[in-house]
Amino acid sequence: MDLIDLHTHTTASDGSLTPRELVAAARRAGLRAVAVTDHDTVDGLAEALAAGRELGVEVVPGVEISVNRPGTSAGMHMLGLYVEPDRAGLTAGLRRLQKAREERNPKIAARLQELGVSATMEEVSAVSGGGQISRAHFAQVLAAKGVTANRREAFARYLGNDAPAYVPKFRLDAAEAIALLRAAGGVPVLAHPGLLKLEGAQLESLLRRLRDQGLEGLEAHYSEHDAALRRRLESLAARLGLAVSGGSDFHGDPKPDIKLGWGRGDLRTPAGLLAEIKRRRDRIRGKGGD
Ligand code: AMP
Ligand code: MN
Ligand code: MN
Ligand code: MN
């Protein structure tokens, strides 16, 4: 079966491969297409697209945006596939998220200091590969210095949402993110719905609401979704008229057990899914179709 991977990260956010290295890895893995979907930034896309042309790999320019979960104080992630990177509205929205991170990161460093451990801005910058800094980099520094046994323990003890060095993160409203993505010619897809831990009826009502705001797809195939959940999400997508997407959430070293394309070994996102996503892209851009 021809496979694709529509959810990956590079050094532009918290992945460990540069965009070029990621595209080379996709080629070695035999993937038909790979989407680059860094957190709240499109900075890796130009390099990935150039590498894709050079290496003969279809690269889907994407982004993964941090959004508010309607009706709660929690967050969720909205993927945009086939975004045009330099559209003003999208750039402005991402800039707000990036500025919020720039203000948040020193607060995380200060909070750690108060707790008697240290990961300084200099140290997290040094491991970030020049891209955007996130909690994943604080975890990397804490583990590298032996403050915690590994990155997972760094989240459990210090950085996780319920841990003492957690600092809340600004997010866009879901409807706003959907509108920005569509205005940038992109296809909005709800990332990893299984991680929301919602019951069937709650998930369905969330999806209906997002669909009315312009959501086009659902990430049914995902490393952390088991086979039964993937099937349930595929039928839910069909029932709601949403496209099915799929990806591993590959990060390289930060998530060493997730393999590009294959996730935990059982991920199979068929290349055939791309046709429907492209059809929706063309419709959003007003080219052909209904
Ligand atoms: P941030 O966007 O700064 O809040 O950081 C979130 C990033 O940290 C995510 O993109 C994940 O890659 C990573 N992350 C979040 N929670 C955990 C966790 N419990 N264990 C390991 N990595 C995590
Ligand atoms: Mn991440
Ligand atoms: Mn995510
Ligand atoms: Mn991701």
Short mmCIF file of C-alpha atoms and ligand atoms in Angstrom, two decimals:
data_model
loop_
_atom_site.label_atom_id
_atom_site.label_comp_id
_atom_site.label_asym_id
_atom_site.label_seq_id
_atom_site.Cartn_x
_atom_site.Cartn_y
_atom_site.Cartn_z
CA MET A 1 0.00 0.00 0.00
CA ASP A 2 1.22 3.51 -0.77
CA LEU A 3 1.46 5.46 2.47
CA ILE A 4 1.58 9.13 3.46
CA ASP A 5 2.21 11.00 6.72
CA LEU A 6 0.29 14.25 7.17
CA HIS A 7 1.53 15.25 10.64
CA THR A 8 5.23 15.85 11.42
CA HIS A 9 7.51 18.32 13.19
CA THR A 10 10.93 19.78 12.37
CA THR A 11 13.48 22.01 14.08
CA ALA A 12 11.23 24.95 13.16
CA SER A 13 9.25 23.83 16.23
CA ASP A 14 10.06 20.91 18.54
CA GLY A 15 11.22 18.22 16.11
CA SER A 16 14.86 17.15 15.96
CA LEU A 17 15.27 16.92 12.17
CA THR A 18 15.68 19.97 9.97
CA PRO A 19 13.01 20.33 7.28
CA ARG A 20 15.47 19.00 4.69
CA GLU A 21 16.40 16.02 6.87
CA LEU A 22 12.72 15.27 7.44
CA VAL A 23 11.99 15.19 3.71
CA ALA A 24 15.02 12.95 3.15
CA ALA A 25 13.74 10.62 5.88
CA ALA A 26 10.30 10.54 4.21
CA ARG A 27 11.94 9.51 0.98
CA ARG A 28 13.92 6.75 2.70
CA ALA A 29 10.70 5.56 4.35
CA GLY A 30 9.12 5.32 0.90
CA LEU A 31 6.28 7.74 1.71
CA ARG A 32 4.25 9.10 -1.19
CA ALA A 33 3.74 12.44 0.58
CA VAL A 34 4.69 14.09 3.85
CA ALA A 35 3.12 17.14 5.49
CA VAL A 36 5.25 19.44 7.61
CA THR A 37 3.01 20.69 10.44
CA ASP A 38 5.10 22.56 12.97
CA HIS A 39 3.47 24.11 16.05
CA ASP A 40 2.32 27.68 15.38
CA THR A 41 4.91 28.38 12.68
CA VAL A 42 5.36 28.02 8.94
CA ASP A 43 9.09 28.80 9.09
CA GLY A 44 10.15 25.32 7.98
CA LEU A 45 7.98 25.17 4.88
CA ALA A 46 10.16 26.89 2.29
CA GLU A 47 13.10 24.58 3.02
CA ALA A 48 10.84 21.50 3.09
CA LEU A 49 9.19 22.39 -0.23
CA ALA A 50 12.59 23.02 -1.88
CA ALA A 51 13.91 19.70 -0.54
CA GLY A 52 10.77 17.96 -1.78
CA ARG A 53 11.29 19.27 -5.31
CA GLU A 54 14.92 18.24 -5.22
CA LEU A 55 14.39 14.77 -3.76
CA GLY A 56 11.16 13.97 -5.58
CA VAL A 57 8.95 13.78 -2.49
CA GLU A 58 5.51 15.37 -2.42
CA VAL A 59 5.61 17.86 0.47
CA VAL A 60 2.33 19.19 1.85
CA PRO A 61 2.88 22.60 3.46
CA GLY A 62 1.07 22.65 6.79
CA VAL A 63 0.89 23.97 10.33
CA GLU A 64 -0.48 22.79 13.71
CA ILE A 65 -2.18 25.65 15.55
CA SER A 66 -2.85 25.79 19.31
CA VAL A 67 -6.53 26.64 19.79
CA ASN A 68 -9.02 26.88 22.63
CA ARG A 69 -11.37 23.99 23.07
CA PRO A 70 -14.84 25.54 22.81
CA GLY A 71 -16.61 25.78 26.15
CA THR A 72 -13.55 24.83 28.22
CA SER A 73 -10.29 26.37 29.42
CA ALA A 74 -8.34 23.53 27.79
CA GLY A 75 -6.63 23.47 24.43
CA MET A 76 -6.64 21.38 21.30
CA HIS A 77 -4.75 21.38 18.01
CA MET A 78 -5.95 22.40 14.55
CA LEU A 79 -3.94 21.23 11.55
CA GLY A 80 -3.92 23.23 8.35
CA LEU A 81 -2.91 21.31 5.22
CA TYR A 82 -1.79 23.06 2.01
CA VAL A 83 -1.47 26.48 3.61
CA GLU A 84 0.07 29.26 1.56
CA PRO A 85 2.76 30.36 4.03
CA ASP A 86 2.94 34.09 3.43
CA ARG A 87 -0.72 35.10 3.60
CA ALA A 88 -1.05 38.14 5.84
CA GLY A 89 -3.90 36.88 8.03
CA LEU A 90 -2.20 33.59 8.84
CA THR A 91 1.14 35.31 9.44
CA ALA A 92 -0.50 37.75 11.87
CA GLY A 93 -2.29 34.96 13.76
CA LEU A 94 0.89 32.89 14.06
CA ARG A 95 2.82 35.98 15.12
CA ARG A 96 0.43 36.43 18.07
CA LEU A 97 1.06 32.85 19.15
CA GLN A 98 4.81 33.25 18.73
CA LYS A 99 4.93 36.47 20.75
CA ALA A 100 2.94 34.80 23.51
CA ARG A 101 5.53 32.02 23.62
CA GLU A 102 8.35 34.55 23.77
CA GLU A 103 6.70 36.02 26.85
CA ARG A 104 5.86 32.65 28.35
CA ASN A 105 9.26 30.92 28.04
CA PRO A 106 11.16 33.17 30.50
CA LYS A 107 8.30 32.65 32.96
CA ILE A 108 8.79 28.88 32.72
CA ALA A 109 12.54 29.36 33.31
CA ALA A 110 11.79 31.56 36.35
CA ARG A 111 9.30 29.07 37.73
CA LEU A 112 11.88 26.28 37.46
CA GLN A 113 14.42 28.47 39.22
CA GLU A 114 11.96 28.99 42.09
CA LEU A 115 11.59 25.22 42.32
CA GLY A 116 15.34 24.90 42.74
CA VAL A 117 16.17 23.44 39.34
CA SER A 118 17.45 25.22 36.30
CA ALA A 119 16.91 25.32 32.56
CA THR A 120 17.89 28.78 31.40
CA MET A 121 16.77 30.62 28.27
CA GLU A 122 20.35 30.29 26.98
CA GLU A 123 20.22 26.52 27.45
CA VAL A 124 16.82 26.04 25.80
CA SER A 125 17.82 28.32 22.92
CA ALA A 126 20.93 26.24 22.38
CA VAL A 127 18.95 23.00 21.96
CA SER A 128 16.12 24.52 19.93
CA GLY A 129 17.94 24.37 16.60
CA GLY A 130 17.07 28.01 15.99
CA GLY A 131 13.34 27.37 15.81
CA GLN A 132 10.53 28.20 18.15
CA ILE A 133 11.06 27.28 21.82
CA SER A 134 8.47 25.13 23.63
CA ARG A 135 8.16 23.06 26.78
CA ALA A 136 9.67 20.18 24.82
CA HIS A 137 13.00 22.05 24.84
CA PHE A 138 12.82 22.71 28.58
CA ALA A 139 12.23 18.96 29.01
CA GLN A 140 15.23 18.22 26.80
CA VAL A 141 17.50 20.46 28.90
CA LEU A 142 16.28 19.07 32.23
CA ALA A 143 16.88 15.51 31.03
CA ALA A 144 20.27 16.33 29.49
CA LYS A 145 21.44 17.88 32.77
CA GLY A 146 20.28 14.84 34.73
CA VAL A 147 17.71 16.87 36.68
CA THR A 148 15.20 14.24 35.56
CA ALA A 149 15.82 10.74 34.24
CA ASN A 150 14.24 11.60 30.87
CA ARG A 151 11.95 14.06 29.11
CA ARG A 152 8.80 12.28 30.18
CA GLU A 153 9.75 12.66 33.83
CA ALA A 154 10.46 16.36 33.19
CA PHE A 155 6.83 16.77 32.12
CA ALA A 156 5.51 14.68 34.99
CA ARG A 157 7.47 16.53 37.70
CA TYR A 158 7.79 20.06 36.34
CA LEU A 159 6.35 21.01 32.97
CA GLY A 160 3.09 19.09 32.48
CA ASN A 161 -0.29 20.84 32.59
CA ASP A 162 -0.77 19.90 36.25
CA ALA A 163 2.87 20.29 37.29
CA PRO A 164 4.35 23.19 39.28
CA ALA A 165 6.30 24.93 36.49
CA TYR A 166 3.34 24.97 34.12
CA VAL A 167 2.57 28.39 32.69
CA PRO A 168 -0.67 28.73 30.69
CA LYS A 169 -0.33 29.30 26.97
CA PHE A 170 -2.25 31.79 24.86
CA ARG A 171 -4.27 30.10 22.10
CA LEU A 172 -6.42 31.27 19.22
CA ASP A 173 -10.13 30.55 19.19
CA ALA A 174 -10.87 27.50 17.09
CA ALA A 175 -13.21 29.41 14.76
CA GLU A 176 -10.59 32.08 14.22
CA ALA A 177 -7.89 29.51 13.42
CA ILE A 178 -10.22 27.76 10.97
CA ALA A 179 -10.95 31.07 9.24
CA LEU A 180 -7.25 32.01 9.06
CA LEU A 181 -6.35 28.63 7.59
CA ARG A 182 -9.10 28.82 4.96
CA ALA A 183 -8.12 32.38 4.06
CA ALA A 184 -4.58 31.06 3.51
CA GLY A 185 -5.94 28.44 1.11
CA GLY A 186 -5.50 25.65 3.67
CA VAL A 187 -7.70 22.73 4.68
CA PRO A 188 -8.52 22.77 8.44
CA VAL A 189 -8.31 19.32 10.07
CA LEU A 190 -8.87 18.55 13.76
CA ALA A 191 -5.68 16.92 15.08
CA HIS A 192 -5.68 13.73 17.17
CA PRO A 193 -9.33 13.83 18.35
CA GLY A 194 -8.69 10.72 20.44
CA LEU A 195 -6.50 12.75 22.81
CA LEU A 196 -9.52 14.90 23.71
CA LYS A 197 -10.91 11.93 25.64
CA LEU A 198 -14.50 12.80 24.75
CA GLU A 199 -17.40 10.40 24.65
CA GLY A 200 -18.90 9.71 21.24
CA ALA A 201 -21.80 12.13 21.55
CA GLN A 202 -19.63 14.96 22.93
CA LEU A 203 -17.06 14.52 20.17
CA GLU A 204 -19.80 14.48 17.56
CA SER A 205 -21.31 17.72 18.83
CA LEU A 206 -17.88 19.39 18.93
CA LEU A 207 -17.22 18.27 15.36
CA ARG A 208 -20.61 19.51 14.14
CA ARG A 209 -19.92 22.90 15.66
CA LEU A 210 -16.42 23.07 14.13
CA ARG A 211 -17.74 21.86 10.78
CA ASP A 212 -20.25 24.71 10.78
CA GLN A 213 -17.27 27.02 11.31
CA GLY A 214 -15.45 25.56 8.30
CA LEU A 215 -13.65 22.44 9.56
CA GLU A 216 -12.98 20.07 6.64
CA GLY A 217 -11.36 17.01 8.12
CA LEU A 218 -10.53 14.73 11.00
CA GLU A 219 -7.23 13.01 11.84
CA ALA A 220 -8.56 9.48 12.22
CA HIS A 221 -5.25 7.71 11.63
CA TYR A 222 -2.87 8.69 14.42
CA SER A 223 -0.09 6.99 16.38
CA GLU A 224 -2.00 7.08 19.67
CA HIS A 225 -5.36 5.92 18.22
CA ASP A 226 -5.87 2.18 18.36
CA ALA A 227 -7.36 0.31 15.41
CA ALA A 228 -10.89 0.38 16.81
CA LEU A 229 -10.76 4.14 17.40
CA ARG A 230 -9.38 4.75 13.90
CA ARG A 231 -12.34 2.88 12.45
CA ARG A 232 -14.85 4.72 14.65
CA LEU A 233 -13.38 8.06 13.63
CA GLU A 234 -13.45 7.10 9.95
CA SER A 235 -17.15 6.33 10.13
CA LEU A 236 -17.82 9.48 12.14
CA ALA A 237 -16.02 11.51 9.46
CA ALA A 238 -18.11 9.84 6.77
CA ARG A 239 -21.33 10.53 8.66
CA LEU A 240 -20.45 14.20 9.19
CA GLY A 241 -19.14 14.78 5.67
CA LEU A 242 -15.57 15.38 6.81
CA ALA A 243 -12.40 14.21 5.06
CA VAL A 244 -10.19 11.63 6.76
CA SER A 245 -6.57 12.53 7.43
CA GLY A 246 -3.75 10.70 9.12
CA GLY A 247 -0.26 11.21 10.46
CA SER A 248 2.28 10.01 12.97
CA ASP A 249 3.12 13.26 14.83
CA PHE A 250 6.75 12.38 14.21
CA HIS A 251 9.16 14.59 16.26
CA GLY A 252 12.40 12.57 16.02
CA ASP A 253 14.33 12.43 19.33
CA PRO A 254 11.61 14.03 21.51
CA LYS A 255 9.28 11.10 20.72
CA PRO A 256 11.74 8.29 19.95
CA ASP A 257 9.08 5.57 19.80
CA ILE A 258 7.13 7.30 16.98
CA LYS A 259 8.44 6.42 13.52
CA LEU A 260 7.87 8.59 10.48
CA GLY A 261 4.94 7.13 8.53
CA TRP A 262 4.56 4.12 10.81
CA GLY A 263 3.90 5.66 14.22
CA ARG A 264 4.22 2.89 16.79
CA GLY A 265 4.46 0.39 13.94
CA ASP A 266 0.79 -0.10 13.15
CA LEU A 267 -0.02 3.22 11.44
CA ARG A 268 -1.11 3.00 7.79
CA THR A 269 -2.36 6.24 6.27
CA PRO A 270 -3.28 5.39 2.67
CA ALA A 271 -2.05 7.76 -0.04
CA GLY A 272 -5.55 7.65 -1.53
CA LEU A 273 -6.83 9.96 1.22
CA LEU A 274 -4.92 12.86 -0.29
CA ALA A 275 -7.27 13.15 -3.28
CA GLU A 276 -10.23 14.21 -1.12
CA ILE A 277 -8.08 16.65 0.86
CA LYS A 278 -6.87 18.21 -2.40
CA ARG A 279 -10.43 18.40 -3.71
CA ARG A 280 -11.40 20.36 -0.60
CA ARG A 281 -8.31 22.58 -0.97
CA ASP A 282 -9.33 23.43 -4.52
CA ARG A 283 -12.90 24.16 -3.42
CA ILE A 284 -11.66 26.46 -0.63
CA ARG A 285 -9.56 28.28 -3.21
CA GLY A 286 -12.54 28.55 -5.53
CA LYS A 287 -11.11 26.30 -8.21
CA GLY A 288 -13.58 23.86 -9.74
CA GLY A 289 -15.75 21.40 -7.84
CA ASP A 290 -19.02 22.15 -6.07
P1 AMP B 1 4.12 23.85 24.48
O1 AMP B 1 3.62 24.04 23.09
O2 AMP B 1 5.27 24.76 24.83
O3 AMP B 1 3.04 23.87 25.53
O4 AMP B 1 4.80 22.42 24.55
C1 AMP B 1 4.06 21.32 24.18
C2 AMP B 1 4.96 20.28 23.51
O5 AMP B 1 5.59 19.49 24.48
C3 AMP B 1 4.10 19.36 22.68
O6 AMP B 1 4.16 19.76 21.35
C4 AMP B 1 4.69 18.00 22.88
O7 AMP B 1 5.63 17.72 21.85
C5 AMP B 1 5.41 18.10 24.18
N1 AMP B 1 4.65 17.53 25.32
C6 AMP B 1 3.54 18.04 25.90
N2 AMP B 1 3.15 17.29 26.93
C7 AMP B 1 4.03 16.27 27.03
C8 AMP B 1 4.18 15.16 27.90
N3 AMP B 1 3.34 14.93 28.91
N4 AMP B 1 5.23 14.33 27.68
C9 AMP B 1 6.10 14.56 26.66
N5 AMP B 1 6.00 15.58 25.80
C10 AMP B 1 4.99 16.44 25.98
MN MN B 2 5.31 18.88 19.82
MN MN B 3 -0.76 18.08 18.64
MN MN B 4 1.94 17.56 16.38
#
